[in-house]
Amino acid sequence: VRRPGRLRGVRARARRTSLTRPPRRLVLGASAGRTDPDLAPRAMGRKQKATEVRHPSSDVDDGVGDKLFFLRTKYSLLGKAEWWWLMDDSLAEINARLESEHFVVIDGFLTGAHTRSLRDEIRDAHEHGHLAPGVLAGGKAGDSTQYTMRDVRGDHVGWFDGTERLEGVQWDTLPTAMKRADTLVNELGAQPRSELATVSSRSKAMCTVYPGDDARYVRHVDNPDGNGRLLTALLYLNPEWEEGDGGELRVFRCLSGSGEAAAAGFVDCDGKSLESADRFDTRVKSGDCDLGTDEFVAVDARDVAEGVRDVATLRGGGENKTETKPVRLTDVAPLGGRLVLFKSDARVPHEVLAARASRYAVTLWYFDKSEVTAARAAPLSEAERKEREEKIAREIEFMRLKHGATSEPEVRIRDSQEGEWRDTATTRPTPDVPGQCSAAWEDGDVIAVTVPLPAGTRAADCGVEVDTSSSTLIIEAPGLERDVARVKLPEGADEDSIAVKLSKKPTRALVVRVRCEPLAAPPTPTPHTVESPPPEPAPDLPPRTSVPATSAAKDCVGVGGTLSWSSSTDFSTLPSVPPREPGTAPRGIDLRDASDWEDFIQTRWALAGKEDEQPVLTPHALDGLSFPVTLAWSLQQPGVSEALAAARKKTATTTAATFANLGDETAGTTPVVVVIAGASSFTEQHLLDRTRYWEEVTVAAPQPAGGIHLAFVGPDVVAASAHHAQSAQSRRLSPTITASVHRETVRDYTARVPNDVPLMIVGFNTGMGGGGGALARGWAPDLVETLRRTDAPAVFTAANDYADLRGELAVFKALGARFIVNPRANPFRAFTHTIGEGEGEPGVRSAPREGEKWSCANAFVYAVQGFAEGKGPSAGLTDEQLCTLAAKAAERAAGAAWD
């Protein structure tokens, strides 16, 4: 659930739906009035006992238990155990903890029954093969090389939203858990000075299983490169967890102060401080731990909440005690029903310790609007992509060295999310090497020999050569037995391709690589020749619209395009939005302050539960969507929405019966009648007949009651088309929107619409401001009639500002119209820009060059309503005089002589 203006797009009143208050709507078999049976305090160990604890950064006085535990107990005794975290004082404490310490642990977020149910759902998904090994790297948008390496990340994951139909899986609890998390994040975003106020969307649920066998996930940051992740929400589903099962979350936080001074505040962690912290081995008692130097001082472990332990606070080191920051290590047990929230950036590096029993969890990520938009906006240049691929290659090598010193890690690689996995392993035998060394095949035909080196070893201390007579690699380096190692090279080794590298991280090592010729594949048996019948001639296909390529392409924008649509034009299909549950507030997309297409696209995909997908729209799709999305944007502008709200109050009951079959099929109230003035069978009606784009009007801007009826009116529509035999009759597009087509003038159609029906006029790219006044003369009677409907707002778009917009503004000022939305650039303009001859290179492009005059559908937008005070009829002007003024104003704007 999201408040209007935040979590952009999913607009619902936070406290009126079944996702927030009252709590009974989300109870799945547990009584809301019962105290929480899981409230008994637990220490980290197998023995459960009450432990008096104090959070080191809490404002609770000494001797008082953790404040969140106190609040949970309080509301449990008041019969609100299931929703204790949603109470006002609980929200305030959770927000304060999250903002000051960057992570917070919330117990009892799910009941025991919910926890076990969701765990069983994920276990079923795992057992039926719907989870896959977790991937690493991939870039901000998931379009770069990805790899798996069990020694680095050993979980199995799947991305779901609870609507998938999977064999052997019934998602009963996952949607409820996701809604609860959305509700909490929404409420936290409304707290004073909360960073979560910028949250605009979230990911699907990443359902995770660590299958035991010491599966782990090494230290990492969820948002290392500005990928948009702002908040990580981690829900644990292990009701029988006990100490010894492993799988704890270890959180690393760097302190800005010295020593144990937590009050100095937490800051971003740097690599040097974290590398030093890695030397602290918490598997042994802190008093017995040998740090190697006196750089750090380990502070004894202490419990700070049930199942949450500060393992150590390590002081900064270096000559001046400033080279590394103090680091606090906190372990969080994966107790069932526990929710952990933490900032996704460098403030909270974390790892999953080795799991010795199956460990289940669900992770959600909440995205910052501006950052995720920037991360997905522009494609990488060839140089940037090459740099990123080289960085990922270095990362893979780093992980091999750090986590595969004695045996080769299993590594799989794919080029992108859509690419096929390829195994880097090979069936070729690995050469024998001395015990302290290792050898592994890379990319199938490169053998890499790694020799660990003592600290301080320089490149000049090492030597590598090849004995060509015996094809033996001779490595000289300190630390080897007699400072030399001999490795027999594999068959096909290219002795001239040796590459030597001195690696300093994670440990100092000498890496020698030799390329070998790939083994010849066994001969493929020759199949018997079978005569094939002559191929059938290809069917004649209608010509496709030409789409020229451009370097300005974007994933969510496409390239080229033209409004000369045909039956073969490729309009992208948008993902379907699940129907809302009865009695819940309508969802939509908040477009009021939108700045570009990303404000619509990002949230539109989120509404469909596709946050983790990269939207890809053809240029024709953006050209087509410009019409309904501009209408949705207009409906949300204050001047237009206020006018329609006032018109709804005048609706009579008798009128409602007349329009009962239009708009919302369930409301039984009068819809807003939107007249698409000057509609054409080549554009507006084409979208009606061949796409579902007009449904996006109520997807983005759902109406409070009655829905919307679209009337496509104009001399250029086809009243009876091949797609709809009787277009004048209404057709239902969705449960909340209907449409009809009328080949007549706007004034003739509106004359049949009663005055107490909410009415809105929309004219897309009418061009009435151009043509030297001829078009304005034809439009003038309809414009005058539109302005006489004083309660009907009228929205118009223009394709350019140097001719069309300039002329149209002159027309409406001559008529004395009252502007309710001032002219402005439309954030949802079409993609295609047409460059006129003589104004640069003519043709169709995604963007004009500087100095060129261009036209782009729906580039500018404005709205009028009625006549301004003392203008039009109130000034004593007749309709004929007003029409003459409109035509003359267009002539003057076009540069013709003013008569």
GROMACS .gro file of C-alpha atoms in nm, residues 593-739:
model
  147
  593ASP     CA    1   0.456   1.561  -1.095
  594ALA     CA    2   0.591   1.323  -1.360
  595SER     CA    3   0.898   1.436  -1.552
  596ASP     CA    4   0.942   1.166  -1.815
  597TRP     CA    5   0.832   0.823  -1.935
  598GLU     CA    6   1.022   0.644  -1.658
  599ASP     CA    7   0.770   0.778  -1.406
  600PHE     CA    8   0.501   0.579  -1.582
  601ILE     CA    9   0.695   0.273  -1.701
  602GLN     CA   10   0.867   0.188  -1.375
  603THR     CA   11   0.552   0.193  -1.165
  604ARG     CA   12   0.338   0.035  -1.438
  605TRP     CA   13   0.565  -0.270  -1.428
  606ALA     CA   14   0.550  -0.265  -1.048
  607LEU     CA   15   0.170  -0.271  -1.057
  608ALA     CA   16   0.196  -0.587  -1.266
  609GLY     CA   17   0.446  -0.741  -1.024
  610LYS     CA   18   0.732  -0.717  -1.274
  611GLU     CA   19   0.975  -0.495  -1.080
  612ASP     CA   20   1.268  -0.722  -1.155
  613GLU     CA   21   1.211  -0.710  -1.531
  614GLN     CA   22   1.369  -0.449  -1.758
  615PRO     CA   23   1.083  -0.290  -1.957
  616VAL     CA   24   1.140  -0.300  -2.332
  617LEU     CA   25   0.899  -0.099  -2.548
  618THR     CA   26   0.910  -0.051  -2.924
  619PRO     CA   27   0.914   0.306  -3.056
  620HIS     CA   28   0.562   0.254  -3.188
  621ALA     CA   29   0.454   0.151  -2.838
  622LEU     CA   30   0.572   0.482  -2.691
  623ASP     CA   31   0.411   0.672  -2.978
  624GLY     CA   32   0.083   0.492  -2.911
  625LEU     CA   33   0.095   0.503  -2.532
  626SER     CA   34   0.149   0.879  -2.550
  627PHE     CA   35  -0.225   0.924  -2.617
  628PRO     CA   36  -0.382   0.735  -2.321
  629VAL     CA   37  -0.105   0.822  -2.075
  630THR     CA   38  -0.132   1.191  -2.159
  631LEU     CA   39  -0.506   1.163  -2.092
  632ALA     CA   40  -0.436   0.991  -1.758
  633TRP     CA   41  -0.187   1.264  -1.668
  634SER     CA   42  -0.449   1.529  -1.754
  635LEU     CA   43  -0.710   1.365  -1.534
  636GLN     CA   44  -0.474   1.401  -1.238
  637GLN     CA   45  -0.392   1.770  -1.290
  638PRO     CA   46  -0.556   1.978  -1.015
  639GLY     CA   47  -0.751   2.208  -1.249
  640VAL     CA   48  -0.901   1.916  -1.442
  641SER     CA   49  -0.964   1.686  -1.147
  642GLU     CA   50  -1.136   1.965  -0.949
  643ALA     CA   51  -1.361   2.049  -1.243
  644LEU     CA   52  -1.469   1.685  -1.282
  645ALA     CA   53  -1.524   1.647  -0.908
  646ALA     CA   54  -1.757   1.946  -0.914
  647ALA     CA   55  -1.940   1.805  -1.217
  648ARG     CA   56  -1.996   1.470  -1.044
  649LYS     CA   57  -2.182   1.641  -0.761
  650LYS     CA   58  -2.444   1.762  -1.012
  651THR     CA   59  -2.515   1.417  -1.156
  652ALA     CA   60  -2.882   1.325  -1.132
  653THR     CA   61  -3.015   0.980  -1.050
  654THR     CA   62  -3.217   0.965  -1.373
  655THR     CA   63  -2.906   1.040  -1.573
  656ALA     CA   64  -2.718   0.762  -1.396
  657ALA     CA   65  -2.978   0.512  -1.521
  658THR     CA   66  -2.933   0.636  -1.878
  659PHE     CA   67  -2.556   0.573  -1.864
  660ALA     CA   68  -2.573   0.263  -1.644
  661ASN     CA   69  -2.410   0.040  -1.907
  662LEU     CA   70  -2.113   0.272  -1.961
  663GLY     CA   71  -1.791   0.310  -1.765
  664ASP     CA   72  -1.759   0.102  -1.448
  665GLU     CA   73  -1.967  -0.213  -1.486
  666THR     CA   74  -2.017  -0.248  -1.109
  667ALA     CA   75  -2.052   0.110  -0.986
  668GLY     CA   76  -2.404   0.188  -1.113
  669THR     CA   77  -2.311   0.557  -1.130
  670THR     CA   78  -2.253   0.796  -1.418
  671PRO     CA   79  -1.910   0.774  -1.582
  672VAL     CA   80  -1.696   1.062  -1.696
  673VAL     CA   81  -1.760   1.098  -2.068
  674VAL     CA   82  -1.433   1.184  -2.243
  675VAL     CA   83  -1.479   1.306  -2.599
  676ILE     CA   84  -1.173   1.240  -2.815
  677ALA     CA   85  -1.229   1.536  -3.047
  678GLY     CA   86  -1.104   1.515  -3.404
  679ALA     CA   87  -1.024   1.145  -3.366
  680SER     CA   88  -0.881   0.965  -3.669
  681SER     CA   89  -0.901   0.605  -3.783
  682PHE     CA   90  -0.524   0.619  -3.841
  683THR     CA   91  -0.426   0.713  -3.485
  684GLU     CA   92  -0.673   0.723  -3.196
  685GLN     CA   93  -0.916   0.471  -3.346
  686HIS     CA   94  -0.628   0.257  -3.471
  687LEU     CA   95  -0.511   0.221  -3.110
  688LEU     CA   96  -0.867   0.138  -3.006
  689ASP     CA   97  -0.908  -0.136  -3.267
  690ARG     CA   98  -0.562  -0.294  -3.257
  691THR     CA   99  -0.423  -0.249  -2.904
  692ARG     CA  100  -0.536  -0.241  -2.544
  693TYR     CA  101  -0.357   0.084  -2.476
  694TRP     CA  102  -0.668   0.290  -2.400
  695GLU     CA  103  -0.724   0.068  -2.094
  696GLU     CA  104  -0.415   0.235  -1.947
  697VAL     CA  105  -0.628   0.545  -1.877
  698THR     CA  106  -0.801   0.379  -1.582
  699VAL     CA  107  -0.496   0.170  -1.491
  700ALA     CA  108  -0.300   0.489  -1.431
  701ALA     CA  109  -0.586   0.720  -1.326
  702PRO     CA  110  -0.870   0.515  -1.175
  703GLN     CA  111  -1.180   0.723  -1.111
  704PRO     CA  112  -1.340   0.738  -0.766
  705ALA     CA  113  -1.676   0.624  -0.911
  706GLY     CA  114  -1.840   0.552  -1.243
  707GLY     CA  115  -1.532   0.480  -1.453
  708ILE     CA  116  -1.477   0.640  -1.794
  709HIS     CA  117  -1.652   0.627  -2.130
  710LEU     CA  118  -1.438   0.725  -2.432
  711ALA     CA  119  -1.626   0.873  -2.729
  712PHE     CA  120  -1.410   0.892  -3.043
  713VAL     CA  121  -1.570   1.173  -3.240
  714GLY     CA  122  -1.467   1.328  -3.571
  715PRO     CA  123  -1.507   1.321  -3.949
  716ASP     CA  124  -1.203   1.092  -3.996
  717VAL     CA  125  -1.316   0.793  -3.792
  718VAL     CA  126  -1.471   0.478  -3.940
  719ALA     CA  127  -1.808   0.429  -3.778
  720ALA     CA  128  -1.819   0.059  -3.870
  721SER     CA  129  -1.468  -0.089  -3.886
  722ALA     CA  130  -1.352  -0.440  -3.963
  723HIS     CA  131  -1.276  -0.484  -3.593
  724HIS     CA  132  -1.610  -0.356  -3.468
  725ALA     CA  133  -1.914  -0.378  -3.693
  726GLN     CA  134  -2.120  -0.123  -3.499
  727SER     CA  135  -1.869   0.120  -3.359
  728ALA     CA  136  -2.132   0.369  -3.248
  729GLN     CA  137  -2.248   0.112  -2.996
  730SER     CA  138  -2.041   0.101  -2.679
  731ARG     CA  139  -1.781  -0.168  -2.636
  732ARG     CA  140  -1.628  -0.268  -2.305
  733LEU     CA  141  -1.250  -0.237  -2.286
  734SER     CA  142  -1.211  -0.326  -1.919
  735PRO     CA  143  -1.431  -0.344  -1.608
  736THR     CA  144  -1.398   0.034  -1.566
  737ILE     CA  145  -1.384   0.173  -1.920
  738THR     CA  146  -1.605   0.162  -2.231
  739ALA     CA  147  -1.572   0.320  -2.575
   0.00000   0.00000   0.00000
